[in-house]
XYZ file of C-alpha atoms in Angstrom:
705
model
C -0.009 -0.043 0.010
C 1.245 3.311 -0.892
C 0.919 6.227 1.624
C 0.920 9.840 0.620
C 3.365 11.821 2.803
C 2.236 15.402 3.403
C 5.277 17.756 3.829
C 5.367 19.783 6.990
C 6.970 22.748 5.170
C 5.853 24.303 2.026
C 9.354 25.260 1.128
C 12.221 22.803 1.058
C 14.028 22.444 4.401
C 17.222 24.473 4.716
C 20.344 22.726 3.625
C 23.040 21.724 6.119
C 25.990 24.107 6.458
C 28.291 21.665 4.719
C 25.885 21.397 1.880
C 25.487 25.160 1.653
C 29.166 25.585 1.598
C 29.458 23.087 -1.206
C 26.794 24.804 -3.215
C 28.125 28.385 -2.668
C 30.034 29.435 -5.813
C 33.651 30.530 -5.300
C 34.338 34.181 -5.960
C 35.832 34.886 -9.331
C 39.258 36.492 -9.873
C 37.572 39.575 -11.260
C 35.648 40.006 -7.955
C 38.712 39.624 -5.752
C 40.932 41.961 -7.752
C 39.118 45.289 -6.767
C 39.430 44.391 -3.036
C 43.214 43.836 -3.365
C 43.506 47.051 -5.305
C 41.720 48.995 -2.567
C 43.910 47.503 0.110
C 47.064 48.372 -1.738
C 45.673 51.882 -2.389
C 44.911 52.341 1.321
C 48.373 51.299 2.302
C 49.872 53.558 -0.284
C 47.794 56.486 0.970
C 48.747 55.790 4.565
C 52.443 55.602 3.617
C 52.066 58.886 1.682
C 50.438 60.625 4.622
C 53.017 59.445 7.114
C 55.972 60.088 4.826
C 58.409 62.776 6.001
C 58.130 64.634 2.724
C 54.396 64.834 3.058
C 54.577 66.061 6.585
C 57.250 68.589 5.673
C 55.060 69.835 2.855
C 52.107 70.139 5.262
C 54.110 72.089 7.794
C 55.396 74.326 4.985
C 51.877 75.115 3.867
C 50.574 75.728 7.379
C 53.660 77.836 8.249
C 53.383 80.243 5.348
C 49.646 80.448 5.474
C 49.882 81.313 9.166
C 52.450 84.034 8.283
C 49.959 85.682 5.923
C 47.009 85.405 8.267
C 48.977 86.545 11.252
C 50.403 89.456 9.279
C 46.911 90.460 8.220
C 45.690 90.395 11.761
C 48.619 92.408 13.085
C 48.402 95.019 10.314
C 44.664 95.377 10.787
C 45.169 95.761 14.498
C 47.782 98.452 13.978
C 45.558 100.293 11.573
C 42.587 100.122 13.944
C 44.758 101.360 16.843
C 46.046 104.189 14.646
C 42.550 105.273 13.507
C 40.731 104.859 16.828
C 41.250 105.349 20.558
C 41.471 101.612 21.210
C 44.982 101.778 22.474
C 44.094 104.491 24.985
C 40.984 102.582 26.114
C 42.995 99.419 26.757
C 45.555 101.301 28.844
C 42.711 103.041 30.730
C 41.045 99.689 31.583
C 44.382 98.211 32.641
C 45.063 101.121 34.994
C 41.603 100.792 36.482
C 41.934 96.999 36.900
C 45.299 97.551 38.687
C 43.764 100.126 40.963
C 46.042 102.889 39.658
C 43.474 105.610 39.282
C 46.011 108.384 38.808
C 47.394 106.664 35.710
C 43.755 105.986 34.660
C 43.027 109.648 34.770
C 46.076 110.467 32.689
C 45.111 107.964 29.991
C 41.558 109.321 29.997
C 42.925 112.785 29.382
C 45.019 111.541 26.544
C 41.941 109.826 25.016
C 40.008 113.066 25.174
C 42.850 114.885 23.404
C 43.009 112.275 20.728
C 39.267 112.409 20.094
C 39.316 116.214 19.980
C 42.183 116.284 17.457
C 40.394 113.648 15.348
C 37.186 115.633 15.365
C 39.089 118.756 14.241
C 40.660 116.775 11.366
C 37.276 115.553 10.261
C 35.785 119.047 10.353
C 38.673 120.262 8.234
C 37.898 117.634 5.667
C 34.369 119.132 5.185
C 35.852 122.429 3.935
C 38.749 120.876 2.086
C 37.101 120.714 -1.389
C 36.253 124.425 -1.314
C 39.734 125.282 -0.222
C 41.165 122.910 -2.759
C 39.260 124.501 -5.610
C 40.172 127.953 -4.600
C 43.810 127.042 -4.218
C 43.847 125.171 -7.530
C 42.286 128.202 -9.315
C 44.717 130.621 -7.807
C 47.610 128.255 -8.412
C 46.557 127.606 -12.030
C 46.098 131.230 -12.816
C 49.407 132.104 -11.241
C 51.213 129.250 -12.953
C 49.822 130.163 -16.425
C 50.744 133.797 -15.838
C 54.199 132.727 -14.829
C 54.610 130.513 -17.854
C 53.396 133.367 -20.181
C 55.839 135.767 -18.518
C 58.656 133.270 -19.161
C 57.528 132.906 -22.753
C 57.490 136.699 -23.321
C 61.028 136.820 -21.937
C 62.087 134.087 -24.325
C 60.348 135.815 -27.316
C 62.089 139.079 -26.498
C 65.446 137.347 -26.116
C 65.126 135.261 -29.265
C 63.264 137.969 -31.230
C 60.617 135.232 -32.030
C 57.018 135.851 -31.116
C 56.243 132.123 -31.227
C 58.364 131.545 -28.111
C 55.608 133.117 -26.022
C 53.728 129.757 -25.897
C 56.854 127.618 -25.711
C 56.646 127.119 -21.849
C 52.954 126.204 -22.090
C 53.618 123.626 -24.800
C 56.466 122.161 -22.708
C 54.013 121.743 -19.809
C 51.495 120.133 -22.104
C 54.208 117.725 -23.387
C 55.155 116.841 -19.823
C 51.558 115.996 -18.933
C 51.263 113.819 -22.041
C 54.457 112.053 -21.146
C 53.203 111.335 -17.584
C 49.968 109.947 -19.020
C 51.972 107.613 -21.291
C 54.119 106.429 -18.372
C 51.047 105.793 -16.173
C 49.464 103.856 -19.111
C 52.545 101.725 -19.417
C 53.003 101.128 -15.631
C 49.413 100.804 -14.586
C 48.765 97.364 -15.933
C 51.801 95.603 -14.332
C 51.241 97.650 -11.144
C 47.653 96.452 -10.871
C 48.768 92.910 -11.536
C 51.652 92.933 -9.044
C 49.998 95.142 -6.346
C 48.091 92.353 -4.581
C 51.109 90.135 -4.594
C 53.329 92.875 -3.116
C 50.617 93.453 -0.461
C 50.538 89.700 0.254
C 54.358 89.653 0.489
C 54.287 92.518 2.942
C 51.709 90.784 5.143
C 53.808 87.560 4.988
C 56.856 89.536 6.064
C 55.046 91.003 9.043
C 53.714 87.607 10.136
C 57.145 86.028 9.833
C 58.802 88.787 11.748
C 56.295 88.450 14.626
C 56.452 84.598 14.604
C 52.809 84.157 13.797
C 53.211 80.448 12.814
C 52.608 77.543 15.212
C 55.708 76.189 16.786
C 55.141 72.710 15.406
C 55.080 73.983 11.843
C 58.546 75.569 12.027
C 61.611 73.842 10.627
C 63.394 71.511 13.045
C 66.256 73.909 13.607
C 64.021 76.871 14.493
C 61.490 75.346 16.787
C 61.461 76.628 20.349
C 61.275 74.280 23.339
C 58.623 75.748 25.714
C 59.908 73.579 28.647
C 62.375 75.732 30.541
C 61.825 78.782 28.345
C 62.758 82.172 29.856
C 59.968 83.838 31.851
C 58.581 86.972 30.074
C 55.683 89.203 31.045
C 53.493 87.806 28.272
C 54.124 84.235 29.556
C 53.168 85.167 33.058
C 50.003 87.017 31.984
C 48.949 84.159 29.763
C 49.554 81.633 32.571
C 47.394 83.702 34.899
C 44.660 84.175 32.298
C 44.454 80.437 31.823
C 44.188 79.510 35.523
C 40.449 79.059 35.275
C 39.513 82.030 37.545
C 36.778 83.849 35.679
C 37.198 87.357 37.186
C 40.900 87.209 36.510
C 40.370 85.968 32.913
C 37.853 88.644 32.152
C 39.953 91.470 33.629
C 42.971 90.393 31.607
C 40.772 90.223 28.428
C 39.657 93.752 29.007
C 43.174 94.906 29.505
C 44.205 93.535 26.060
C 47.943 93.730 25.525
C 48.265 95.806 28.717
C 47.769 92.770 30.921
C 51.459 93.103 31.869
C 50.397 96.170 33.913
C 49.543 93.722 36.704
C 53.160 92.675 36.951
C 56.058 94.244 38.773
C 59.646 94.015 37.492
C 60.798 90.477 36.791
C 63.916 90.083 38.935
C 66.570 87.415 38.886
C 66.528 85.630 42.209
C 69.033 82.873 42.638
C 68.313 79.929 40.316
C 65.060 81.504 39.103
C 63.127 84.758 38.758
C 60.710 86.560 40.998
C 57.775 88.769 40.118
C 55.023 90.436 42.065
C 51.510 90.192 40.594
C 48.873 92.757 41.659
C 45.510 90.973 41.199
C 42.470 92.787 39.771
C 39.462 93.444 41.962
C 37.337 90.354 42.606
C 40.319 87.945 42.640
C 41.742 86.834 46.053
C 45.284 85.616 46.681
C 44.166 82.205 47.984
C 42.455 81.494 44.636
C 45.776 81.713 42.904
C 47.567 79.753 45.684
C 45.060 76.971 45.316
C 45.981 76.579 41.639
C 49.677 76.268 42.056
C 50.008 73.081 39.931
C 48.018 74.601 37.037
C 50.017 77.792 37.221
C 53.253 75.862 37.101
C 52.141 73.896 34.090
C 51.028 77.099 32.336
C 54.492 78.464 32.916
C 55.997 75.262 31.538
C 57.427 74.317 34.899
C 56.928 71.430 37.353
C 54.865 72.136 40.424
C 57.915 72.087 42.753
C 59.592 74.783 40.639
C 56.937 77.465 41.362
C 56.414 78.962 44.781
C 53.563 81.372 45.688
C 53.889 83.651 48.637
C 51.977 86.697 49.957
C 54.038 89.989 50.302
C 53.049 93.019 52.305
C 51.270 94.768 49.434
C 47.528 94.203 49.375
C 45.934 91.966 46.674
C 49.370 90.833 45.596
C 51.017 87.445 45.136
C 54.789 86.859 44.716
C 55.802 84.234 42.248
C 59.167 82.657 42.401
C 59.823 80.551 39.264
C 62.856 78.297 39.163
C 64.946 77.730 36.058
C 63.920 74.347 34.687
C 65.745 71.595 36.552
C 67.746 74.008 38.790
C 66.283 72.678 42.055
C 67.490 69.150 41.316
C 71.093 70.301 41.371
C 73.095 70.054 44.696
C 73.979 73.242 46.478
C 77.513 72.487 47.521
C 79.199 71.555 50.826
C 78.635 73.153 54.226
C 81.065 75.744 55.500
C 81.436 73.495 58.527
C 83.192 71.083 56.189
C 85.156 73.540 54.063
C 86.376 75.787 56.828
C 88.274 74.018 59.563
C 88.777 77.294 61.523
C 85.056 78.071 61.718
C 83.850 78.916 65.274
C 80.376 79.338 66.634
C 78.874 81.988 68.942
C 75.649 80.977 70.649
C 74.477 84.479 71.443
C 75.534 86.441 68.346
C 76.301 83.909 65.576
C 74.162 82.210 63.053
C 74.476 78.629 61.848
C 75.173 78.163 58.151
C 72.284 75.890 57.339
C 72.006 76.055 53.568
C 70.664 78.294 50.769
C 67.212 79.785 50.156
C 65.611 79.568 46.696
C 67.234 82.811 45.640
C 70.638 81.285 46.133
C 71.428 83.369 49.198
C 72.986 81.819 52.279
C 70.397 80.749 54.826
C 71.769 81.253 58.369
C 69.821 80.396 61.500
C 70.128 82.136 64.866
C 69.702 79.606 67.687
C 69.866 82.079 70.576
C 67.134 81.278 73.173
C 64.954 79.448 70.620
C 63.257 76.105 71.079
C 63.354 74.026 67.912
C 61.034 71.534 66.234
C 61.799 69.800 62.959
C 59.445 67.316 61.441
C 58.816 65.478 58.166
C 58.220 62.084 56.637
C 60.721 59.343 57.290
C 64.052 59.303 55.434
C 63.849 62.896 54.195
C 66.919 64.309 55.987
C 65.453 65.362 59.353
C 68.319 64.016 61.499
C 70.905 65.508 59.128
C 69.286 68.939 59.367
C 69.113 68.923 63.119
C 72.584 67.548 63.407
C 74.022 70.315 61.179
C 72.733 72.909 63.684
C 74.032 70.972 66.590
C 77.497 70.528 65.082
C 77.792 74.295 64.401
C 76.724 75.078 67.972
C 79.156 72.502 69.376
C 81.952 74.700 68.084
C 81.052 77.050 70.933
C 82.702 75.448 73.960
C 80.348 77.100 76.474
C 77.377 75.023 75.139
C 76.353 71.796 76.832
C 74.479 69.105 75.038
C 72.298 66.314 76.365
C 71.163 64.067 73.484
C 68.638 61.246 73.293
C 68.467 59.424 69.921
C 65.404 57.270 70.035
C 66.198 55.635 66.718
C 69.582 54.328 67.776
C 71.078 53.961 64.369
C 74.345 55.714 65.273
C 73.492 59.068 63.761
C 74.576 60.851 66.946
C 77.477 58.596 67.921
C 79.972 61.354 67.187
C 78.580 63.234 70.231
C 80.110 60.640 72.591
C 82.622 62.731 74.435
C 80.937 65.929 73.384
C 77.519 65.601 75.008
C 77.255 65.130 78.756
C 74.392 62.600 78.181
C 74.023 60.427 75.105
C 71.144 57.972 75.000
C 70.822 55.834 71.889
C 68.069 53.251 71.258
C 64.421 52.780 70.341
C 63.127 50.707 73.264
C 60.858 51.649 76.088
C 63.908 51.635 78.472
C 65.516 54.207 76.251
C 62.325 56.298 76.296
C 62.474 56.154 80.122
C 66.052 57.275 80.079
C 65.263 60.115 77.648
C 62.360 61.234 79.786
C 64.528 61.370 82.869
C 67.125 63.340 80.803
C 64.519 65.938 79.964
C 63.401 65.982 83.551
C 66.944 66.653 84.640
C 66.831 69.593 82.326
C 63.758 70.788 84.148
C 65.623 70.509 87.431
C 68.530 72.530 86.055
C 66.110 75.121 84.692
C 64.423 75.477 88.083
C 67.813 75.794 89.826
C 68.801 78.582 87.448
C 65.473 80.379 87.842
C 66.110 80.529 91.619
C 69.631 81.992 91.179
C 70.226 85.693 92.061
C 69.169 88.144 89.419
C 71.764 88.913 86.759
C 73.408 85.503 86.986
C 74.703 84.411 83.499
C 74.020 80.778 82.567
C 75.822 78.815 79.854
C 73.452 77.378 77.239
C 72.032 73.876 77.729
C 70.634 72.137 74.674
C 68.356 69.145 75.397
C 67.977 67.335 72.117
C 65.531 64.454 71.460
C 65.601 62.944 68.016
C 62.534 60.789 67.003
C 60.541 62.348 69.817
C 57.358 60.719 68.564
C 58.616 57.467 70.083
C 58.572 59.146 73.488
C 55.041 60.533 73.039
C 53.736 57.083 71.947
C 55.493 55.143 74.801
C 52.867 53.045 76.717
C 55.003 52.390 79.834
C 53.892 53.715 83.240
C 56.043 54.206 86.289
C 55.552 52.825 89.809
C 53.276 55.878 90.601
C 51.059 54.959 87.638
C 52.235 57.982 85.661
C 52.740 57.253 81.942
C 55.931 58.254 80.246
C 54.160 58.885 76.890
C 50.892 60.567 76.021
C 49.703 64.145 76.344
C 47.865 64.180 79.676
C 48.684 66.230 82.664
C 50.277 63.171 84.289
C 52.413 62.279 81.278
C 56.008 62.643 82.308
C 57.656 63.403 78.963
C 54.947 65.725 77.879
C 54.959 67.685 81.103
C 58.740 67.998 81.123
C 58.758 69.429 77.573
C 55.946 71.870 78.518
C 57.848 73.163 81.489
C 61.035 73.790 79.458
C 58.992 75.474 76.739
C 57.351 77.758 79.324
C 60.421 78.964 81.175
C 63.610 77.426 79.876
C 64.364 80.104 77.294
C 64.931 82.765 80.022
C 67.816 80.819 81.526
C 69.240 79.309 78.293
C 67.767 75.847 78.817
C 66.453 74.936 75.338
C 64.615 71.898 73.896
C 65.216 70.675 70.386
C 62.996 67.938 69.048
C 62.897 66.042 65.773
C 59.822 64.065 64.871
C 58.370 62.319 61.840
C 54.922 62.032 60.266
C 53.228 64.354 62.827
C 49.773 63.643 64.238
C 47.926 65.008 67.280
C 48.928 61.757 69.088
C 52.644 61.729 68.443
C 53.084 65.490 68.482
C 50.616 67.238 70.829
C 49.405 70.737 69.983
C 50.903 72.442 73.075
C 54.305 70.954 72.344
C 54.500 71.919 68.726
C 53.293 75.480 69.430
C 55.912 75.874 72.126
C 58.782 75.872 69.616
C 60.171 79.216 68.420
C 61.692 77.724 65.336
C 59.441 75.351 63.400
C 60.710 73.615 60.273
C 59.272 70.916 58.070
C 60.602 68.631 55.378
C 58.210 66.926 52.890
C 54.924 65.965 54.456
C 51.920 64.021 53.126
C 48.963 66.361 53.667
C 48.111 70.039 54.293
C 46.786 69.210 57.704
C 50.213 67.808 58.694
C 51.753 71.039 57.271
C 49.581 73.022 59.587
C 50.630 70.967 62.556
C 54.280 71.346 61.647
C 54.401 75.093 60.840
C 51.084 76.563 62.096
C 48.096 77.998 60.271
C 49.713 81.434 59.650
C 52.628 79.996 57.764
C 50.503 77.727 55.605
C 47.983 80.438 54.886
C 50.920 82.644 53.835
C 52.122 80.174 51.248
C 54.180 77.594 53.200
C 53.647 74.203 51.466
C 55.861 71.399 52.829
C 53.150 68.984 51.725
C 53.927 69.883 48.119
C 57.643 68.933 48.393
C 58.528 65.742 46.585
C 59.324 62.889 49.017
C 62.625 61.361 48.055
C 63.550 64.056 45.539
C 63.524 67.053 47.858
C 65.533 65.532 50.629
C 66.937 68.173 52.934
C 64.618 70.882 51.703
C 62.911 72.584 54.602
C 60.122 75.067 54.943
C 61.088 77.196 57.994
C 58.919 79.527 60.071
C 61.072 81.382 62.575
C 62.311 84.809 63.583
C 65.736 83.383 63.779
C 66.221 83.353 59.968
C 65.893 86.214 57.515
C 62.539 85.978 55.809
C 61.458 88.383 53.025
C 59.123 91.123 54.238
C 55.536 90.055 54.222
C 56.239 86.337 54.081
C 55.549 83.939 56.990
C 58.078 81.264 55.937
C 61.068 80.613 53.827
C 62.160 77.499 51.915
C 65.802 76.352 52.665
C 67.862 73.756 50.888
C 70.107 72.516 53.618
C 73.751 71.463 53.331
C 74.152 67.711 53.718
C 76.844 66.635 56.179
C 77.448 62.904 56.103
C 78.423 60.840 59.115
C 82.146 60.952 58.397
C 82.185 64.724 58.019
C 80.066 65.013 61.129
C 82.635 62.969 63.102
C 85.435 65.242 61.922
C 83.521 68.360 63.004
C 82.702 66.784 66.380
C 86.395 66.033 66.835
C 87.196 69.686 66.307
C 84.518 70.676 68.796
C 85.911 68.237 71.396
C 89.326 69.839 71.035
C 87.776 73.124 72.221
C 86.693 71.602 75.523
C 88.632 70.425 78.467
C 87.146 66.942 78.217
C 83.580 65.819 78.672
C 82.460 62.669 80.404
C 79.418 61.270 78.546
C 76.841 59.360 80.470
C 74.934 56.717 78.514
C 72.543 55.803 81.291
C 70.750 58.087 83.766
C 71.812 56.792 87.185
C 69.383 56.417 90.116
C 71.483 55.299 93.054
C 69.759 56.185 96.319
C 73.043 56.854 98.100
C 76.031 58.309 96.269
C 79.588 59.266 96.978
C 79.925 62.952 96.171
C 83.731 62.869 96.008
C 83.688 59.968 93.663
C 81.000 61.552 91.529
C 83.097 64.763 91.287
C 86.055 62.697 90.147
C 83.809 60.947 87.585
C 82.468 64.165 86.052
C 85.913 65.731 85.885
C 87.161 62.787 83.808
C 90.566 63.243 82.163
C 90.598 67.021 82.186
C 93.309 68.597 84.344
C 90.829 71.043 85.836
C 87.118 71.942 85.399
C 85.156 75.041 86.277
C 83.050 74.652 89.435
C 79.982 75.684 87.449
C 80.611 72.889 84.972
C 81.065 70.462 87.812
C 77.694 71.378 89.259
C 75.996 70.996 85.941
C 77.531 67.517 85.336
C 76.552 66.383 88.817
C 73.016 67.485 88.298
C 72.965 65.443 85.053
C 74.006 62.178 86.662
C 71.679 62.606 89.640
C 69.057 65.386 89.308
C 67.415 64.481 92.637
C 70.529 64.532 94.700
C 72.590 67.274 92.913
C 70.036 69.247 91.079
C 69.666 71.851 93.849
C 73.402 72.039 94.673
C 75.108 75.452 94.745
C 78.737 76.540 94.954
C 78.372 76.479 98.730
C 77.345 72.854 98.748
C 80.259 71.976 96.550
C 82.671 73.885 98.786
C 81.180 72.238 101.833
C 81.732 68.729 100.488
C 85.351 69.403 99.454
C 86.309 71.334 102.587
C 89.075 69.618 104.482
C 89.878 67.077 101.685
C 92.728 69.063 100.179
C 90.749 69.401 96.899
C 88.976 72.634 97.636
C 88.132 74.871 94.609
C 90.886 77.324 93.686
C 91.270 80.096 91.150
C 92.872 79.572 87.708
C 93.009 82.426 85.322
C 90.621 84.364 87.600
C 87.946 81.579 87.707
C 87.137 78.942 90.321
C 88.128 75.422 89.251
C 88.488 71.983 90.760
C 91.655 70.026 89.917
C 91.690 66.420 88.858
C 94.902 65.556 90.638
C 93.699 67.015 93.951
C 90.510 65.035 93.782
C 92.428 61.891 93.072
C 94.766 62.464 96.094
C 91.708 63.213 98.253
C 90.120 59.892 97.233
C 93.358 58.068 97.932
C 93.949 59.664 101.341
C 90.437 59.550 102.818
C 89.569 57.019 105.406
C 87.628 53.855 104.822
C 84.499 55.578 106.241
C 84.862 58.328 103.627
C 85.662 61.981 104.227
C 82.640 63.276 102.305
C 79.079 62.840 103.251
C 76.843 60.720 101.141
C 73.979 62.155 99.110
C 70.597 60.673 99.372
């Protein structure tokens, strides 16, 4: 039986892909050839566009077209300025924007005179035709009469009546000749005139450099990076800052925008210029756009510094020569001059150079010091440079605590009376007791008779943030770290800040990465000299230098970590700061450890010998005679005042309140009593040694509790 199968689809089912591929006809050679031709043509066009000859031709066309267009614009501008009062109006607006109303009045008066003269010339033009006709008639009649008179003279002389018209005919012939010349020249002149005008415009544009820099030949292109600073560059940079009132004011000034600028002065490795801002623009708006201003001036951000001088509505720009700040500044005078000496009261430490290339010298007289910055930026080297200079004054005593303990202060062994080195809590305890011994010495001096002169005592703590963050508490439950009223280190620093300056007891601290926890507000504001290396944020800059310095342009947070090592922003009355500024940027001399050791050796040679304590001692019962021998050390004799200071250092509780009378009482009857040498009371080493050898077993000097 046959069954009829009804198809499910009216159309045939789709073929399988393989079948479709088999049935698809292959493209012919004629169809493929155009595609290959187009590909080859595209590659040829791309090669032609990128070919150096093509690019050179394009630059040539753009360059000379720009010369013509620029020359046209410049010539039209000159013509417009010559025919109108546009120049006077620009100068008038510039003077008004700068607030110079006296100059504005003068330019307004000049504009009125120009307009009056122009009006007079135009009124004269109205009567010019009448005067021209009258003048021509009179001149023609006079000329004809003159020519006839000459002709009559010729006729009489030549006895020929026809010579009467000879001068007139000569004039007619001259006119005809001029007409012929004009007819001959007019055609070529009309044809060449436009081209001559075009050549003139091209010459003007070429002279003024109207073409884009990229279109110039390779040998004549100017590199904007590091280009000399000119008034037009500064004005353009300010115009493009993105401050609308400033941009509009400069546009109204036209070419006179440079009226905002003072003289551009050479200042060290850069230039300096004062900019008087127009009304409606504040100085902090410009300061907030330091990076954009630097880029507009074709400089890096670190090569432009903005400060506020004394003049109102004025910013002072210091713009470095490109790359100049990356060059070293040379060795310190402490290294190059072996005969250099220091004077605590009247001298200044050679610290480095300011941005203008002038020597930056710091007075340390009765000034507490705080230097901060990020880690590994040169903080220790900067503090040590000051200490090494001051060590060349033999009257200065140092007590040093290095809470990093990397050996940066090892050269002060034999120079400082106390040298603590290490980062542990035990070292923090020792450093705290060292600062407290300074408080005891300060209180002793404050109770001395009025007029008593005291030698300077420098208490130096490097990496002081370690002390503030120490969690250890003593037996009385008083913490060594922290910033509470019971915190020992904090309270000791506060006491010295409050009263130490009056009796030459000074505290120098170096810290890193300041916060409110590791550098309390009361401590940082107690320093007279505040300096900062590179920091991370503006808030840290305000902690380091104070709001006034940062608001006045100080920006240690904009220094480049790692690249600006040793560069400090300093706020202090101990260094010369330009009038109106609240801070100054100093590039410090770097003194390495070997050089520092040599300088310290020279400083030790100026002293009679210093016994350095590495641990603050706490013996409850001491031998005064033995302690005196210990603090004298190897020196043949030591001033009684120095002996008292050294005794107070090793035991502030027992010896801190001692006076000359106490010292005399202890030595009385021992054969080692103080005596005069060169007019000053001293204690001899040999006499103390004999007293120790001769005293009985029970001791001849009373013990100190």
